[in-house]
Every structure is written in structure tokens, then in C-alpha cells.
Short mmCIF file of C-alpha atoms and ligand atoms in Angstrom, two decimals:
data_model
loop_
_atom_site.label_atom_id
_atom_site.label_comp_id
_atom_site.label_asym_id
_atom_site.label_seq_id
_atom_site.Cartn_x
_atom_site.Cartn_y
_atom_site.Cartn_z
CA MET F 1 8.18 3.98 15.77
CA LYS F 2 4.55 5.78 15.28
CA VAL F 3 3.55 8.83 14.71
CA VAL F 4 0.24 10.90 15.56
CA LEU F 5 -1.01 13.90 14.63
CA GLN F 6 -3.86 15.50 16.93
CA ASN F 7 -6.26 18.49 15.52
CA LEU F 8 -3.30 20.05 13.79
CA THR F 9 -3.35 23.25 12.30
CA LYS F 10 -1.25 25.79 10.79
CA ILE F 11 -2.42 28.91 10.10
CA TYR F 12 -0.36 31.57 8.39
CA PRO F 13 -1.63 35.36 9.17
CA SER F 14 -2.41 37.36 6.17
CA ARG F 15 0.61 40.15 5.60
CA ASN F 16 -1.81 42.68 4.51
CA LYS F 17 -5.27 42.81 6.45
CA LYS F 18 -7.06 44.71 4.30
CA THR F 19 -6.40 42.69 0.95
CA ASP F 20 -5.49 38.82 1.80
CA SER F 21 -7.35 36.38 4.07
CA ASP F 22 -5.33 34.36 6.98
CA VAL F 23 -4.17 30.71 4.89
CA ILE F 24 -5.33 27.69 6.81
CA ALA F 25 -2.33 25.56 5.41
CA VAL F 26 -3.11 22.67 7.25
CA ASN F 27 -6.40 22.43 8.73
CA ASP F 28 -7.41 20.02 11.51
CA PHE F 29 -4.98 16.66 11.14
CA SER F 30 -5.64 13.79 12.91
CA PHE F 31 -4.05 10.81 11.73
CA GLU F 32 -1.77 7.99 13.06
CA ILE F 33 1.07 6.25 11.30
CA ALA F 34 1.72 2.99 11.93
CA SER F 35 5.48 1.96 12.60
CA GLY F 36 7.42 1.06 9.47
CA ASP F 37 4.51 2.36 6.88
CA LEU F 38 5.69 4.14 4.35
CA VAL F 39 3.20 6.91 3.77
CA GLY F 40 2.49 8.91 0.43
CA LEU F 41 1.05 12.60 1.34
CA LEU F 42 -0.78 13.51 -2.04
CA GLY F 43 -2.44 15.92 -3.19
CA PRO F 44 -2.45 19.17 -5.73
CA SER F 45 0.04 21.96 -5.58
CA GLY F 46 -0.46 24.33 -2.80
CA CYS F 47 -2.90 22.02 -0.50
CA GLY F 48 -0.21 22.32 2.51
CA LYS F 49 1.77 19.13 2.25
CA SER F 50 5.10 20.79 2.55
CA THR F 51 3.57 22.64 5.41
CA ALA F 52 2.57 19.10 7.34
CA LEU F 53 5.84 17.77 6.55
CA ASN F 54 7.38 20.86 8.18
CA LEU F 55 5.19 20.44 10.99
CA ILE F 56 6.37 16.96 11.47
CA CYS F 57 10.06 17.56 11.10
CA GLY F 58 9.67 20.79 13.58
CA LEU F 59 10.92 23.35 11.24
CA GLN F 60 7.40 25.00 11.47
CA SER F 61 5.15 24.94 14.72
CA PRO F 62 1.65 24.26 14.57
CA THR F 63 -0.80 27.05 15.98
CA SER F 64 -2.84 24.28 17.82
CA GLY F 65 -2.94 20.69 18.10
CA SER F 66 -0.05 17.98 18.88
CA ILE F 67 2.28 15.88 17.08
CA PHE F 68 3.61 12.64 19.04
CA PHE F 69 6.16 10.06 18.25
CA ASP F 70 5.08 6.83 19.70
CA GLU F 71 4.09 8.15 23.37
CA ASP F 72 6.15 11.28 23.33
CA ASP F 73 4.85 14.71 22.60
CA VAL F 74 7.37 16.37 20.41
CA THR F 75 5.22 19.61 19.50
CA ALA F 76 7.52 21.64 21.17
CA VAL F 77 10.73 19.88 20.68
CA PRO F 78 13.26 21.54 17.85
CA PRO F 79 13.82 19.82 14.73
CA GLU F 80 17.31 18.46 15.75
CA ARG F 81 16.05 16.42 18.92
CA ARG F 82 13.47 14.85 17.21
CA GLY F 83 15.18 12.32 15.58
CA VAL F 84 13.99 13.04 11.75
CA GLY F 85 15.68 12.76 8.55
CA VAL F 86 14.85 15.02 5.87
CA VAL F 87 15.11 14.98 2.20
CA PHE F 88 13.96 18.02 0.85
CA GLN F 89 13.09 19.07 -3.00
CA ASN F 90 16.00 21.06 -3.47
CA TYR F 91 18.37 18.51 -1.69
CA ALA F 92 21.57 20.77 -2.72
CA LEU F 93 24.61 18.59 -1.76
CA TYR F 94 27.34 20.33 -0.82
CA PRO F 95 29.49 20.92 -4.29
CA HIS F 96 32.94 21.42 -2.59
CA LEU F 97 32.64 18.27 -0.44
CA THR F 98 33.14 14.72 -1.79
CA VAL F 99 30.19 12.27 -1.72
CA LYS F 100 31.59 10.90 1.56
CA GLU F 101 32.06 14.31 3.54
CA ASN F 102 28.09 15.42 2.19
CA ILE F 103 27.42 11.86 4.22
CA LEU F 104 29.57 12.50 7.46
CA PHE F 105 28.17 16.34 7.37
CA PRO F 106 25.31 15.44 9.96
CA LEU F 107 27.60 13.17 11.93
CA GLN F 108 30.14 15.83 12.43
CA ASN F 109 28.06 18.62 13.70
CA LEU F 110 26.59 16.92 16.44
CA LYS F 111 27.15 18.47 19.75
CA GLY F 112 27.77 17.58 23.28
CA PRO F 113 26.46 14.27 24.55
CA ASP F 114 25.25 13.14 21.00
CA LYS F 115 28.75 13.19 19.62
CA ILE F 116 30.25 10.02 18.24
CA PRO F 117 33.97 8.94 17.51
CA LYS F 118 35.39 9.35 14.51
CA GLN F 119 35.64 5.42 13.24
CA ASP F 120 31.94 5.16 13.99
CA MET F 121 31.21 8.20 11.74
CA LEU F 122 32.95 6.26 8.90
CA ASN F 123 31.09 3.11 9.57
CA ARG F 124 28.03 4.52 9.83
CA ALA F 125 28.73 6.60 6.70
CA ASN F 126 30.11 3.60 4.91
CA GLU F 127 26.79 1.23 5.73
CA VAL F 128 24.06 3.85 4.62
CA ALA F 129 26.21 4.50 1.42
CA GLY F 130 25.89 0.61 0.65
CA LEU F 131 21.85 0.72 1.54
CA VAL F 132 21.95 3.08 -1.08
CA GLN F 133 24.05 1.96 -3.41
CA ILE F 134 26.75 4.66 -4.04
CA ALA F 135 29.55 2.81 -1.96
CA GLY F 136 32.01 3.14 -5.05
CA LEU F 137 31.47 6.71 -5.55
CA MET F 138 32.60 8.19 -2.09
CA GLU F 139 35.48 10.16 -3.65
CA ARG F 140 33.69 11.73 -5.82
CA LYS F 141 32.40 15.63 -5.86
CA PRO F 142 28.54 16.41 -6.82
CA SER F 143 29.24 17.63 -10.01
CA GLU F 144 30.65 14.13 -10.93
CA LEU F 145 27.12 12.79 -10.12
CA SER F 146 24.40 11.69 -12.30
CA GLY F 147 20.76 13.40 -10.54
CA GLY F 148 19.67 9.62 -9.60
CA GLN F 149 23.24 9.05 -7.66
CA GLN F 150 22.94 12.94 -6.47
CA GLN F 151 19.19 12.08 -5.01
CA ARG F 152 20.88 8.95 -3.34
CA VAL F 153 23.46 10.77 -1.44
CA ALA F 154 20.73 13.05 -0.38
CA ILE F 155 18.78 10.24 1.19
CA ALA F 156 22.06 8.40 2.55
CA ARG F 157 22.97 11.61 4.26
CA ALA F 158 19.29 12.01 5.70
CA LEU F 159 19.54 8.22 7.07
CA VAL F 160 22.75 8.64 8.67
CA LYS F 161 22.17 9.91 11.95
CA MET F 162 19.81 6.85 11.73
CA PRO F 163 16.35 8.53 12.44
CA ARG F 164 13.21 7.63 13.76
CA ILE F 165 11.36 8.72 10.82
CA LEU F 166 12.37 9.50 7.15
CA LEU F 167 10.59 12.63 5.81
CA LEU F 168 10.94 13.49 1.93
CA ASP F 169 9.61 16.19 -0.07
CA GLU F 170 9.01 16.06 -3.42
CA PRO F 171 11.96 13.72 -3.24
CA PHE F 172 12.16 12.65 -7.11
CA SER F 173 10.89 15.94 -9.07
CA ASN F 174 14.37 16.96 -10.11
CA LEU F 175 14.71 13.27 -12.22
CA ASP F 176 13.90 12.58 -15.60
CA ALA F 177 10.88 10.05 -16.10
CA ARG F 178 12.98 7.02 -16.18
CA LEU F 179 15.14 7.97 -13.06
CA ARG F 180 12.24 8.61 -11.17
CA LEU F 181 10.30 5.11 -11.63
CA GLN F 182 13.67 3.68 -10.84
CA THR F 183 14.31 5.69 -7.80
CA ARG F 184 11.12 5.46 -6.21
CA GLU F 185 11.49 1.27 -6.27
CA GLU F 186 14.64 2.12 -4.56
CA LEU F 187 12.95 3.97 -2.16
CA ARG F 188 10.63 1.35 -1.37
CA ARG F 189 13.75 -0.76 -1.04
CA ILE F 190 15.51 1.00 1.73
CA GLN F 191 12.37 1.71 3.26
CA ARG F 192 11.63 -2.24 3.70
CA GLN F 193 14.98 -2.70 4.78
CA THR F 194 15.33 -0.02 7.43
CA GLN F 195 11.73 -0.42 8.46
CA ILE F 196 11.89 3.71 8.87
CA THR F 197 8.38 4.76 9.54
CA THR F 198 8.90 7.09 6.17
CA VAL F 199 6.39 9.83 5.25
CA PHE F 200 7.07 11.40 1.61
CA VAL F 201 5.08 14.12 -0.21
CA THR F 202 4.36 14.13 -3.63
CA HIS F 203 1.94 15.74 -6.22
CA ASP F 204 2.13 12.67 -8.34
CA GLN F 205 -0.72 10.38 -7.71
CA GLU F 206 0.94 7.31 -9.45
CA GLU F 207 4.10 7.86 -7.72
CA ALA F 208 2.18 7.66 -4.44
CA MET F 209 -0.22 4.96 -5.50
CA SER F 210 2.96 2.71 -6.88
CA ILE F 211 4.88 2.83 -3.58
CA SER F 212 2.75 3.86 -0.59
CA ASP F 213 1.49 1.50 1.92
CA THR F 214 -1.15 4.27 3.30
CA ILE F 215 -2.20 7.13 0.96
CA ILE F 216 -3.01 10.50 2.53
CA VAL F 217 -5.19 12.47 -0.15
CA MET F 218 -5.37 16.20 0.57
CA ARG F 219 -6.68 19.09 -0.87
CA ASP F 220 -7.13 22.79 0.56
CA GLY F 221 -5.23 21.94 3.48
CA LYS F 222 -7.68 18.84 4.54
CA ILE F 223 -7.64 15.34 4.32
CA GLU F 224 -9.99 13.92 1.59
CA GLN F 225 -9.22 10.37 2.51
CA ILE F 226 -6.88 7.98 4.07
CA GLY F 227 -6.32 4.53 3.10
CA LYS F 228 -4.56 1.88 1.29
CA PRO F 229 -4.01 2.69 -2.30
CA GLN F 230 -6.23 0.12 -4.04
CA GLN F 231 -8.73 0.58 -1.02
CA VAL F 232 -8.91 4.52 -2.00
CA TYR F 233 -9.11 3.79 -5.99
CA ASP F 234 -11.56 1.06 -5.47
CA ASN F 235 -13.78 3.43 -2.95
CA PRO F 236 -13.25 6.99 -3.18
CA ALA F 237 -14.95 9.09 -0.82
CA ASN F 238 -15.50 12.00 -3.04
CA LEU F 239 -15.04 13.38 -6.40
CA PHE F 240 -12.14 15.32 -5.86
CA VAL F 241 -10.53 11.71 -4.78
CA ALA F 242 -12.13 9.95 -7.43
CA SER F 243 -10.77 12.33 -10.15
CA PHE F 244 -7.02 12.33 -8.34
CA LEU F 245 -6.12 9.21 -8.52
CA GLY F 246 -5.94 7.10 -11.81
CA THR F 247 -4.37 7.54 -15.03
CA PRO F 248 -6.05 8.28 -17.56
CA PRO F 249 -8.34 9.77 -15.23
CA ILE F 250 -11.88 8.93 -14.59
CA ASN F 251 -14.54 9.97 -16.55
CA VAL F 252 -17.24 12.37 -15.29
CA PHE F 253 -20.72 12.61 -16.34
CA GLU F 254 -23.61 14.30 -15.83
CA GLY F 255 -26.74 12.13 -14.76
CA HIS F 256 -29.51 11.40 -12.42
CA VAL F 257 -30.81 8.73 -10.25
CA ALA F 258 -34.47 7.62 -11.08
CA ASN F 259 -36.36 4.60 -9.74
CA GLY F 260 -33.06 2.61 -8.77
CA SER F 261 -31.55 3.31 -11.64
CA ALA F 262 -28.84 5.64 -12.70
CA TYR F 263 -29.08 7.70 -16.20
CA ILE F 264 -26.99 9.60 -18.47
CA GLY F 265 -29.62 11.33 -20.77
CA ASN F 266 -32.45 9.11 -21.45
CA GLU F 267 -30.32 5.97 -21.00
CA ALA F 268 -30.46 4.03 -18.06
CA VAL F 269 -26.39 2.92 -17.72
CA ILE F 270 -26.41 1.34 -14.31
CA SER F 271 -29.69 -0.76 -12.60
CA GLY F 272 -30.20 -1.70 -8.96
CA ILE F 273 -29.16 1.38 -6.99
CA ASN F 274 -30.47 1.87 -3.96
CA ALA F 275 -30.62 5.71 -3.42
CA GLU F 276 -32.96 8.53 -3.98
CA ASN F 277 -33.86 10.30 -6.92
CA GLN F 278 -31.15 13.30 -7.55
CA GLN F 279 -29.14 14.71 -9.74
CA VAL F 280 -25.88 12.85 -9.79
CA TYR F 281 -22.18 13.00 -10.55
CA ILE F 282 -21.49 9.68 -12.62
CA GLY F 283 -17.53 8.43 -12.29
CA ILE F 284 -16.65 5.71 -14.61
CA ARG F 285 -13.12 4.62 -14.57
CA PRO F 286 -11.92 3.84 -18.33
CA GLU F 287 -11.36 0.54 -17.41
CA GLY F 288 -14.81 0.37 -16.42
CA PHE F 289 -16.28 0.22 -20.22
CA ILE F 290 -17.54 -3.13 -22.40
CA LEU F 291 -17.92 -2.59 -25.65
CA ASN F 292 -21.34 -3.82 -26.75
CA ARG F 293 -23.28 -3.04 -29.96
CA GLN F 294 -26.31 -3.02 -27.69
CA GLY F 295 -24.81 -1.31 -25.07
CA PRO F 296 -26.75 1.63 -23.46
CA LEU F 297 -23.98 4.58 -23.16
CA LYS F 298 -23.85 5.49 -26.96
CA CYS F 299 -20.59 8.11 -27.63
CA GLU F 300 -19.31 9.14 -30.83
CA LEU F 301 -16.44 7.74 -31.89
CA SER F 302 -13.17 9.84 -31.90
CA ARG F 303 -10.11 7.82 -32.41
CA VAL F 304 -9.13 4.44 -31.78
CA GLU F 305 -5.72 3.52 -30.14
CA ALA F 306 -3.84 0.64 -29.86
CA MET F 307 -2.44 -0.08 -26.63
CA GLY F 308 -0.74 -3.34 -27.06
CA ARG F 309 -2.89 -6.05 -25.27
CA ASP F 310 -5.65 -3.04 -24.81
CA ILE F 311 -6.98 -0.77 -27.07
CA SER F 312 -7.70 2.98 -26.04
CA ILE F 313 -11.35 4.44 -27.34
CA VAL F 314 -11.43 8.02 -27.65
CA SER F 315 -15.21 9.49 -27.96
CA LYS F 316 -17.40 12.26 -26.94
CA HIS F 317 -20.42 12.29 -25.37
CA SER F 318 -23.23 15.42 -24.58
CA ALA F 319 -23.31 14.86 -20.73
CA SER F 320 -19.77 14.29 -19.95
CA ALA F 321 -17.91 16.85 -17.66
CA SER F 322 -14.76 16.70 -20.43
CA SER F 323 -14.13 17.27 -23.64
CA ILE F 324 -13.40 13.45 -24.20
CA VAL F 325 -14.25 10.19 -23.29
CA ARG F 326 -11.29 7.64 -22.68
CA SER F 327 -12.22 4.05 -22.26
CA ILE F 328 -9.81 1.03 -22.36
CA CYS F 329 -10.98 -1.95 -23.58
CA SER F 330 -9.51 -5.64 -24.47
CA GLU F 331 -9.14 -6.24 -27.99
CA SER F 332 -12.58 -7.49 -29.59
CA ASP F 333 -13.63 -8.11 -32.65
CA ILE F 334 -15.93 -5.08 -32.50
CA SER F 335 -15.41 -3.17 -36.04
CA PHE F 336 -15.31 0.87 -35.52
CA GLU F 337 -16.76 1.63 -39.02
CA SER F 338 -19.30 3.28 -37.51
CA GLU F 339 -19.58 6.75 -36.18
CA GLN F 340 -21.17 5.52 -33.00
CA VAL F 341 -19.39 3.34 -30.38
CA CYS F 342 -21.46 1.78 -27.56
CA PHE F 343 -20.95 0.42 -24.31
CA SER F 344 -22.29 -1.40 -21.08
CA LEU F 345 -20.71 -0.49 -17.88
CA LYS F 346 -18.98 -2.71 -14.95
CA PRO F 347 -21.03 -1.83 -11.60
CA GLU F 348 -18.12 -1.70 -9.55
CA LYS F 349 -16.13 0.86 -11.75
CA VAL F 350 -18.75 3.37 -11.83
CA PHE F 351 -19.11 6.05 -8.58
CA LEU F 352 -22.12 8.02 -8.17
CA PHE F 353 -21.33 11.33 -6.39
CA SER F 354 -24.20 13.75 -5.23
CA LYS F 355 -24.08 16.70 -7.42
CA GLU F 356 -25.02 19.28 -4.46
CA THR F 357 -22.06 17.98 -1.49
CA GLU F 358 -19.88 15.81 -4.63
CA GLU F 359 -19.49 12.86 -1.90
CA ARG F 360 -20.07 9.62 -3.18
CA ILE F 361 -23.64 7.97 -2.58
CA THR F 362 -22.95 4.73 -1.63
CA SER F 363 -25.77 1.88 -2.51
CA ALA F 364 -26.49 -0.32 0.33
P1 LIG P 401 2.27 22.24 -1.22
O1 LIG P 401 3.69 21.67 -0.29
O2 LIG P 401 1.05 21.14 -1.02
O3 LIG P 401 2.49 22.68 -2.38
P2 LIG P 401 2.58 24.26 0.93
O4 LIG P 401 2.08 23.86 2.15
O5 LIG P 401 3.66 24.57 0.71
O6 LIG P 401 1.80 23.43 -0.04
O7 LIG P 401 1.18 25.39 0.96
C1 LIG P 401 0.09 25.56 1.36
C2 LIG P 401 -0.31 27.01 1.38
O8 LIG P 401 0.52 27.55 2.57
C3 LIG P 401 0.12 27.92 0.22
O9 LIG P 401 -1.12 28.40 0.01
C4 LIG P 401 0.71 28.46 0.37
O10 LIG P 401 0.78 29.83 -0.55
C5 LIG P 401 0.75 28.90 1.81
N1 LIG P 401 2.01 29.22 2.53
C6 LIG P 401 3.30 27.95 2.61
N2 LIG P 401 4.29 28.63 3.47
C7 LIG P 401 3.66 29.97 3.67
C8 LIG P 401 4.57 30.77 4.61
N3 LIG P 401 5.61 30.82 4.99
N4 LIG P 401 3.94 32.36 4.63
C9 LIG P 401 2.43 32.66 4.14
N5 LIG P 401 2.08 31.31 3.42
C10 LIG P 401 2.65 30.31 3.12
MG1 LIG P 402 5.48 21.58 -1.19
#
């Protein structure tokens, strides 16, 4: 099922009229989620991700705007009638119930015409337990499960009502690093298998990039950019998006454009630029540096770290916005005896941003 948000806005009024101002948690959201897509809603803490999710599931009502599930306007439909499955950040399972009872719980609560026979409930519980691979744990209590297993139970509980949409709010934040990795692959598999339109919220760009069909990057309640992860990484719309995506992060330098070249200090680092002369930020992805003794970008070498196939070079430059410049280069025969390290740059890994607006300058 597709989900359409139209000019969706949520304003939390200030409690104290004198000191606070209203918070616009979700600011004029308009986008369409294609049926069967896995969408990662991504942004720093406090940017409005949970609010956006709560609007979609109906736990909060928008200040203005509309939500459609396919052609149905569900803006005024209560959450229990929207057919959404939700996994919250603190997906508390009922500690006194077994895994099976936890999964059955949402079905046992169905009322009136939605009620389903006991055997059907059990069949469904077994089916989703199989799907998330916890079929052997049905008689255990949550305290007898690992964190990852508990997370699967929470997902099973959200799936058991056969929702039309699955919504997950920072679903992996309580798991350790390895389990996060494993569980996000699991989510991808379950989502592929069920084809349920899914929105999951995260502040972790790598998590969103790795499993999403589409990412939506948010800042301060606004959508900054929507696209396929690789597309957004390769074509960031502005400095914020460029800086938010990628580990290690993009290196940002102060520079300027003059007569078709981009300069850092007095050195022309990229030529053939079709933009007016102006002050710019120059963003260089770590993989955009090429070790080159004659290269125009001259940095002060701090250290070289081996990373298996590649080497990571940490250096400094007076025009760099951060204290270190981190570049990742393939192993080379350059010896690092001098205090200086010189680079040329891969043009497709270099982005220019207006110093004034921080919007990307694309040369035609
Ligand atoms: P995120 O999930 O991205 O961390 P939230 O959606 O929780 O962000 O919050 C977005 C903004 O709205 C924050 O500034 C937060 O303080 C504010 N906010 C969230 N919930 C409420 C609420 N119930 N009342 C007032 N302000 C809220
Ligand atoms: Mg949140």
C-alpha cells in the first residue's frame, strides 16, 4: 500500500507563552511512499522523526495537512483502525507473558467484527514467529531471551495483525553493535518477504543507507532531501545532507570559485567549474583524495593508519572546517617521510556549496 503525506504539519504550542516559542516538529511534509518500499527517515535527534511516525500511525493528529493510505484519507481515522503495526524505541514486552502470549496479545484485543477465532490466532502467531525466526522460543518469558530475540518478538507482535504498514521508531537502539547489524539485515529480509510498506526511523545514517530503498533526510522538522541512498550520497542537495551522510564524514574546506576553478587558499584544486566567482564551502569525500606528490592540495601530515586494503591518512589544513582532514587512499608506494602530504582530487567526489545559503552549486 502506498502512503501519501500532503503538507503535513505538527506544531506543539509553547507551554509558557512568555519564554518559549511554538515548536514546529514536522514542517510541511509532502511525499509519497511507494507500495512495498522500505523508507528510512533519517535525521539528528530532535528533528521530528518520531513525531512524523506518530502522525502516520495516528497517535498524534496533525495541526494541518492530510495523510492518505492508497486513496483513503486516514487523517481523522483513529490508530487502531489504520491497520498499522508499530515497533517503538522502547518495545517493552509484557514480562509476565510468554513469547507466544506476547505475540497473541494484539489479536486477543480485537473487538466486534475484527475478532478472529482462536485457532486462526494461533496459526498467525506461529506464522510470524517463523518469519522472524523465533518459533523455538514460544514458551519462554522475555527475561529468558537475548536483546536481539526480544527485538524479534516485538517485530512479530507488530506483524501479527497483518498491518498494511509497518512503522519502526529507532528499533535497534537498544542492541549492541553486532546485533544491530544482524537485526537490520533481518528487517530487510522480513520486509522483502512480506512486501509490507515500511517506514523506519533512525539517527544513524549508516543504518538508513544500508537497508533503505529510499531515505528521507530531515532537519529541524523539514525535509532536506529524498532519494535512493546512493543517489543522495552522490548528489547531496546541501552542506547539511553532505555532512550527515558518510563515515568517515565529508571533509569541508573554506574556498572560493574564480574563473572556472575552485580554490583552497591559493591552490586551484578543481578546474572546469561552470559557476560564478564566489565564496564557497568545498566538500571532499574521504575517498575523493588521490596521493600525488604534485597534487595541488597540500596538507600537514599527522598520521597514516593501515585499514587492510586501503590506508587512512589523517592530516591538517588551515582552510579545513574541522581540525583533521581524513582521506582514504588505496595503498601506494609513496613513502610518508615528509611532513607534507599532497593530493589531487576526484572531481565526482568534490561538492561545492554556496557559503551564503549552503546549497549545492552544480556546475552545468
Ligand atoms: P526525534 O524523534 O527526531 O528526536 P521528536 O519528533 O521526538 O524528534 O521531536 C521533535 C521536536 O518536537 C523536538 O523539539 C521536541 O522537543 C518536540 N516535541 C516532541 N514531542 C513533544 C510534545 N509532546 N510536546 C511538545 N514538544 C514536543
Ligand atoms: Mg525520536
